[in-house]
Amino acid sequence: MNTAGHSEATARRGLELTPFRGLRYDPARVGSLAAVTSPPYDVVVRPDGLHHLQSNDPHNIVRLILPQATTPAARNEQAATTLRRWLAEGVLAADPEPGLYVYEQRDGAGMLQRGIIGALRVSDPADQVVLPHEDVMPHVVADRAALMRATSANLEPLLLTYRGNGTAADTTAVVERTAEQEPLLSTTTEDGYSHRLWSITDPADLARIQSDLARHQALIADGHHRWATYRRLRAENPSPSPWDYGLVLLVDTARYPLRVRAIHRLLHGLPVADALAALDGRFRVRRLGSPLPEALEVLADAACAGNAFLLAGDGAFHLVDRPDPDLLTRTIPADRPAAWRTLDATVLHATLLAHVWHIPEDDPTRIAYIHDTAATVRKAERDGGTAVLMHPVREEVVRDLARQGVTMPRKSTSFGPKPASGLVLRALEL
């Protein structure tokens, strides 16, 4: 089966993508569109990145997706108040008619990604329509649910992939034809990515897209916590309800393959020396006298042979590999597929975190999940903790496990490029 799709014959129903009236910034009311965008909420590196984005423009989207106050309730109320004020002031305005949105990202190295943003009907895992591949942390789902309840909005799209048919009649054909027209907006963010957005409102094009997507299922590439939040909020609100749908970006990876990167761990309160001492006799440990780029190459080579990690935080890099097979047998559940049991993330969570270092994976005071490699190392060195750098898992492994209904350990992958937050929002009351 393909990355995220097979026919309706093997699924109860396919993807149901619905037009909506997008909320978008009025360029005349903000400094620039680039200045009000942000990476997704879980990619912003606190507090450095958050403060930087807040200072970019008083209307930066982080003031909605990551509001700052002393209590969770105060943060959510602040976001709701800010959203209402921006709507009243015309900073954000709804498009005149419902549509689906074509979204394009480019970088300076020739990467081009296009997809379609819409309101997707929320489904359960048993429906085999939207396939998760990672577990979620309950406290994060609760946090996102409280924010969405307070704002009554989907503030940023999650990223889903499916596999198109490569024919002139499929969704990607409409996407590419639309991308030849004048966009609604165009901006370049400080990371060098250019972003363009178009609206599709023609009834024939909308029907064509909906008919095509009804034959597919999707893989969650990024946004497992937001999808779990959509499911929770749908369950809380009797159908029919606006909560039956959630904001997504769908990318046809047969046409636009995604990149897969690792998500690293920062262990608070565990100095590197202590982390290494606990590994004695359980893993092979080698100190590397090389800078980060070369150390990552060594990690990549070691990962080809088996489980491998880089530890950092004391000014050096330490390659950790060749785990004791008996240790793995004792600590890793045997009732999962071999592809799951041998994942680096599985060994990290089941063996290192739970058994060797005794760090709860859900405790934000003990562990942080960070996408940026250099930032993880810097924060470990500054705070006296341990950075655990991961090698990315291959996309075909993710796909195969998702097909089997097996979820990977949380924060196992980082698919990208991720959609910028702030280009189009969905208010449930419109």
XYZ file of C-alpha atoms in Angstrom:
430
model
C 0.000 0.000 0.000
C 1.161 3.542 -0.623
C 2.297 6.084 1.968
C -1.130 7.211 3.046
C -3.630 5.816 0.696
C -5.552 2.905 -0.548
C -8.941 2.676 -2.178
C -12.362 2.952 -0.610
C -12.684 -0.785 -1.015
C -10.333 -1.231 1.943
C -11.470 1.771 3.986
C -14.869 2.662 5.347
C -14.689 6.030 3.696
C -12.060 8.338 2.309
C -10.966 11.870 3.086
C -13.764 14.429 3.281
C -12.277 17.891 2.776
C -14.629 20.845 3.113
C -14.218 24.505 2.046
C -14.188 27.151 4.769
C -13.956 30.937 5.047
C -10.311 31.414 5.925
C -9.207 34.080 8.371
C -6.216 35.939 6.993
C -4.109 38.911 8.031
C -4.840 42.192 6.285
C -1.409 43.214 4.934
C -2.345 46.871 5.411
C -2.736 46.308 9.177
C 0.534 44.476 9.921
C 4.199 45.267 9.408
C 4.603 42.426 6.922
C 3.121 38.992 6.401
C 6.493 37.412 7.135
C 6.664 39.252 10.469
C 3.358 37.795 11.706
C 4.032 34.158 10.818
C 5.604 31.507 13.008
C 6.680 27.883 12.866
C 4.095 25.491 14.370
C 3.634 25.898 18.121
C 5.761 22.859 19.033
C 8.712 23.935 16.874
C 9.167 27.360 18.476
C 12.170 27.029 20.796
C 11.255 28.590 24.120
C 12.018 31.162 25.275
C 14.446 32.490 22.664
C 12.357 31.896 19.566
C 9.145 32.958 21.238
C 10.496 36.322 22.363
C 12.054 36.911 18.966
C 8.777 36.260 17.181
C 6.810 38.418 19.592
C 9.153 41.309 18.917
C 8.873 40.873 15.143
C 5.381 42.352 15.121
C 2.742 43.002 17.816
C 0.357 40.839 15.776
C 2.598 37.778 15.406
C 0.584 34.549 15.460
C 2.552 33.245 18.474
C 0.359 35.537 20.581
C -2.494 33.173 19.700
C -0.787 29.772 19.478
C 1.582 30.314 22.454
C -0.017 32.996 24.649
C 2.023 34.024 27.681
C 0.442 34.403 31.139
C 0.877 33.023 34.630
C -1.734 30.231 34.450
C -3.126 28.012 31.676
C -6.584 29.565 32.065
C -5.146 33.070 31.815
C -3.126 32.123 28.744
C -6.168 30.762 26.941
C -8.323 33.744 27.874
C -5.572 36.045 26.647
C -5.507 34.250 23.288
C -9.298 34.465 22.987
C -9.275 38.168 23.867
C -6.466 38.853 21.402
C -8.280 37.014 18.615
C -11.512 38.923 19.247
C -9.635 42.227 19.257
C -7.802 41.470 16.020
C -11.087 40.549 14.356
C -12.763 43.722 15.603
C -9.841 45.857 14.420
C -9.685 44.172 11.025
C -6.182 42.805 11.619
C -7.667 39.424 10.729
C -10.549 39.227 8.270
C -12.569 36.351 6.848
C -12.499 35.696 3.107
C -15.843 36.517 1.435
C -16.740 32.949 0.428
C -15.719 29.459 1.476
C -12.867 27.836 -0.385
C -10.023 25.406 -0.257
C -6.537 26.895 -0.274
C -3.516 25.915 -2.341
C -0.357 26.448 -0.324
C 3.155 26.528 -1.767
C 6.563 26.549 -0.078
C 9.954 26.956 -1.747
C 13.471 27.217 -0.411
C 16.661 28.491 -1.997
C 17.906 24.974 -2.742
C 15.231 24.060 -5.270
C 12.750 22.428 -2.886
C 9.117 22.918 -3.938
C 6.134 21.687 -1.961
C 2.473 22.279 -2.713
C -0.617 21.072 -0.933
C -4.204 21.945 -0.202
C -5.613 23.402 3.012
C -9.170 22.650 4.063
C -11.432 21.522 6.894
C -11.172 17.739 7.113
C -13.859 15.580 8.689
C -12.456 14.138 11.902
C -12.371 10.345 12.082
C -11.307 7.652 14.524
C -8.228 5.441 14.041
C -10.496 2.412 13.541
C -11.904 4.089 10.421
C -8.477 3.817 8.744
C -9.007 7.196 7.071
C -6.334 9.217 8.911
C -3.426 7.083 10.121
C -1.375 8.215 13.114
C 2.136 6.886 13.511
C 3.100 8.338 16.893
C 1.739 8.277 20.423
C 0.704 11.552 22.037
C 1.233 13.136 25.441
C -2.089 13.658 27.265
C -1.064 16.941 28.876
C -0.257 18.447 25.466
C -3.626 17.359 24.056
C -5.358 18.864 27.084
C -3.429 22.120 26.610
C -4.290 22.390 22.890
C -7.936 21.473 23.547
C -8.282 24.215 26.155
C -6.800 26.752 23.742
C -9.118 25.718 20.898
C -12.161 25.800 23.180
C -11.264 29.293 24.381
C -10.656 30.704 20.904
C -13.243 28.564 19.067
C -10.720 28.325 16.267
C -8.220 26.096 14.505
C -5.218 28.405 14.638
C -2.779 26.400 12.472
C -3.114 23.466 10.071
C -1.595 20.101 10.802
C 0.287 18.321 8.012
C -1.109 15.172 6.384
C 0.209 13.212 3.426
C -1.520 11.033 0.864
C -0.456 9.373 -2.363
C -2.108 10.736 -5.500
C -2.607 8.796 -8.700
C -0.519 11.053 -10.907
C -3.375 11.598 -13.368
C -4.770 14.769 -14.892
C -8.023 14.167 -13.011
C -6.639 14.193 -9.468
C -6.318 16.910 -6.850
C -2.707 17.730 -7.681
C -3.722 18.656 -11.232
C -6.062 21.321 -9.806
C -3.381 22.434 -7.372
C -0.786 22.912 -10.089
C -3.173 24.694 -12.439
C -4.198 27.028 -9.614
C -0.549 27.780 -8.823
C -0.172 29.335 -12.284
C -2.552 32.132 -11.262
C -1.950 35.268 -9.199
C -1.767 34.301 -5.495
C -3.780 35.781 -2.641
C -0.532 36.353 -0.783
C 3.188 35.916 -1.234
C 5.882 36.354 1.381
C 9.366 35.157 2.293
C 10.114 34.320 5.905
C 13.471 34.851 7.606
C 14.366 31.165 7.243
C 14.554 31.740 3.474
C 11.322 29.947 2.596
C 8.909 31.653 0.242
C 5.195 31.072 0.788
C 2.257 31.591 -1.583
C -1.454 30.987 -1.072
C -4.379 30.728 -3.490
C -8.098 30.177 -2.937
C -10.181 27.622 -4.864
C -13.867 28.543 -4.943
C -14.978 27.255 -8.335
C -17.685 24.595 -7.694
C -16.365 22.294 -10.423
C -12.821 22.375 -9.030
C -14.072 21.841 -5.480
C -16.183 18.864 -6.564
C -13.252 17.402 -8.472
C -10.970 17.640 -5.436
C -13.548 16.218 -3.052
C -14.325 13.301 -5.356
C -10.643 12.470 -5.745
C -9.757 12.720 -2.047
C -12.710 10.494 -1.114
C -10.672 7.626 -2.597
C -7.698 8.192 -0.307
C -6.599 7.947 3.291
C -3.875 10.069 4.882
C -0.856 9.655 7.116
C -0.300 12.232 9.850
C 3.088 13.715 9.062
C 3.039 16.464 11.686
C 0.368 17.342 14.209
C -0.535 14.180 16.126
C -1.436 16.200 19.206
C -3.667 18.563 17.255
C -5.401 15.628 15.545
C -5.985 14.013 18.957
C -7.315 17.398 20.092
C -9.717 17.538 17.137
C -10.985 14.080 18.089
C -11.468 15.100 21.728
C -13.373 18.266 20.831
C -15.536 16.428 18.309
C -16.472 13.932 21.042
C -17.404 16.780 23.391
C -19.759 18.444 20.903
C -22.816 16.586 19.564
C -22.788 16.181 15.787
C -23.482 17.969 13.530
C -21.050 20.576 14.770
C -18.191 22.704 13.414
C -15.981 20.527 15.631
C -16.668 17.617 13.262
C -13.905 19.136 11.118
C -10.338 20.277 11.702
C -7.876 22.422 9.755
C -5.291 20.438 7.750
C -2.775 20.748 4.940
C -2.846 17.721 2.614
C 0.266 17.048 0.528
C 0.438 14.504 -2.284
C 3.811 12.865 -1.610
C 3.719 11.029 -4.941
C 4.285 14.493 -6.440
C 5.907 16.369 -3.534
C 7.926 14.068 -1.242
C 8.462 15.332 2.285
C 11.725 15.468 4.170
C 12.018 13.403 7.341
C 14.162 14.714 10.190
C 14.739 13.672 13.776
C 13.355 15.286 16.926
C 15.952 15.498 19.678
C 15.615 15.227 23.458
C 16.901 17.603 26.120
C 17.153 15.954 29.535
C 16.882 18.506 32.325
C 18.830 17.960 35.513
C 20.918 15.090 34.130
C 24.536 16.134 33.528
C 26.295 14.383 30.668
C 28.793 12.780 33.052
C 25.976 11.136 35.004
C 24.194 10.023 31.825
C 27.374 8.407 30.528
C 28.196 6.754 33.853
C 24.813 5.021 33.847
C 25.601 3.536 30.426
C 28.748 1.731 31.592
C 28.605 -1.858 30.398
C 25.231 -1.365 28.765
C 26.190 0.559 25.600
C 29.457 1.337 23.857
C 30.426 4.983 24.412
C 33.012 6.876 22.344
C 34.019 10.521 22.746
C 34.201 12.320 19.388
C 36.681 15.132 18.859
C 34.733 16.663 15.973
C 32.271 19.548 15.508
C 28.530 18.989 15.167
C 28.306 18.399 11.382
C 31.001 15.713 11.452
C 29.561 14.184 14.625
C 26.191 13.842 12.913
C 27.895 12.034 10.026
C 29.425 9.580 12.488
C 25.968 9.097 14.016
C 24.481 8.411 10.574
C 27.106 5.763 9.859
C 26.572 4.113 13.241
C 22.774 4.172 12.800
C 23.133 2.091 9.656
C 24.537 -0.725 11.783
C 22.143 -0.509 14.731
C 20.792 1.750 17.447
C 22.920 4.853 17.944
C 22.660 8.242 19.657
C 24.802 11.321 20.231
C 25.000 12.773 23.720
C 26.091 16.388 24.169
C 26.051 19.164 26.733
C 29.555 19.107 28.192
C 31.327 20.687 25.227
C 31.902 17.388 23.425
C 29.931 14.770 21.503
C 29.678 11.187 22.695
C 28.547 8.402 20.369
C 26.397 5.853 22.180
C 25.772 2.631 20.242
C 25.942 -1.178 20.366
C 23.450 -1.773 23.205
C 23.704 -4.962 25.232
C 21.265 -7.391 23.530
C 20.178 -8.852 26.880
C 19.327 -5.344 28.100
C 17.115 -4.787 25.053
C 15.401 -8.141 25.569
C 14.574 -7.233 29.172
C 13.321 -3.710 28.496
C 11.591 -3.687 25.099
C 8.109 -5.219 24.710
C 8.176 -8.330 22.557
C 4.587 -8.050 21.332
C 5.347 -5.463 18.621
C 6.729 -5.844 15.075
C 10.487 -6.113 14.724
C 10.553 -2.765 12.899
C 9.111 -1.123 16.018
C 11.338 -2.961 18.511
C 14.489 -1.865 16.676
C 13.609 1.827 16.315
C 16.062 4.222 17.937
C 13.100 5.992 19.546
C 11.881 2.706 21.029
C 15.298 1.940 22.510
C 15.586 5.495 23.796
C 12.197 5.508 25.526
C 11.884 1.891 26.683
C 15.513 1.267 27.588
C 17.396 4.510 28.195
C 14.716 6.819 29.580
C 12.628 4.275 31.499
C 15.264 1.776 32.630
C 18.695 3.429 32.631
C 18.073 7.118 33.367
C 14.631 6.850 35.037
C 13.207 9.913 33.284
C 9.415 10.058 32.698
C 8.786 10.831 29.030
C 5.693 12.916 29.872
C 7.290 15.185 32.497
C 8.147 18.567 30.913
C 10.317 19.412 33.937
C 12.586 16.469 33.084
C 12.516 16.267 29.268
C 11.985 18.576 26.306
C 11.523 17.665 22.636
C 13.377 20.022 20.264
C 13.572 19.973 16.464
C 16.633 22.181 15.995
C 19.855 20.203 16.470
C 22.203 23.085 17.294
C 19.632 24.655 19.636
C 19.322 21.394 21.566
C 23.088 21.288 22.097
C 23.263 24.967 23.098
C 20.474 24.607 25.646
C 22.071 21.492 27.154
C 25.402 23.275 27.515
C 23.777 26.344 29.009
C 21.534 24.467 31.447
C 23.883 21.669 32.429
C 21.627 18.969 31.012
C 22.089 16.258 28.407
C 21.155 16.553 24.732
C 20.250 13.252 23.090
C 20.600 13.686 19.330
C 18.710 11.252 17.095
C 19.166 10.036 13.526
C 15.956 10.328 11.442
C 13.898 7.233 10.771
C 13.245 6.344 7.132
C 9.848 7.330 5.721
C 9.118 3.795 4.500
C 9.431 2.511 8.083
C 6.896 5.093 9.254
C 4.553 4.120 6.437
C 4.812 0.386 7.079
C 4.162 0.704 10.805
C 1.187 3.002 10.248
C -0.291 0.461 7.832
C -0.084 -2.145 10.589
C -1.763 0.171 13.066
C 1.400 0.352 15.187
C 2.239 3.746 16.647
C 5.826 4.827 17.146
C 7.098 6.407 20.370
C 6.039 10.025 20.631
C 8.074 12.641 18.812
C 9.830 10.014 16.693
C 9.826 11.982 13.445
C 9.759 15.474 12.044
C 8.304 15.666 8.560
C 8.730 18.864 6.640
C 8.747 21.458 5.499
C 5.983 22.308 7.938
C 3.318 24.864 7.039
C 3.908 28.314 8.438
C 1.383 29.308 11.088
C -0.459 32.557 10.505
C -1.202 32.409 6.773
C -4.754 31.108 7.107
C -6.840 30.287 10.200
C -10.258 28.701 10.657
C -12.825 30.261 12.995
C -15.494 27.711 13.873
C -18.238 30.313 14.186
C -17.949 31.513 10.580
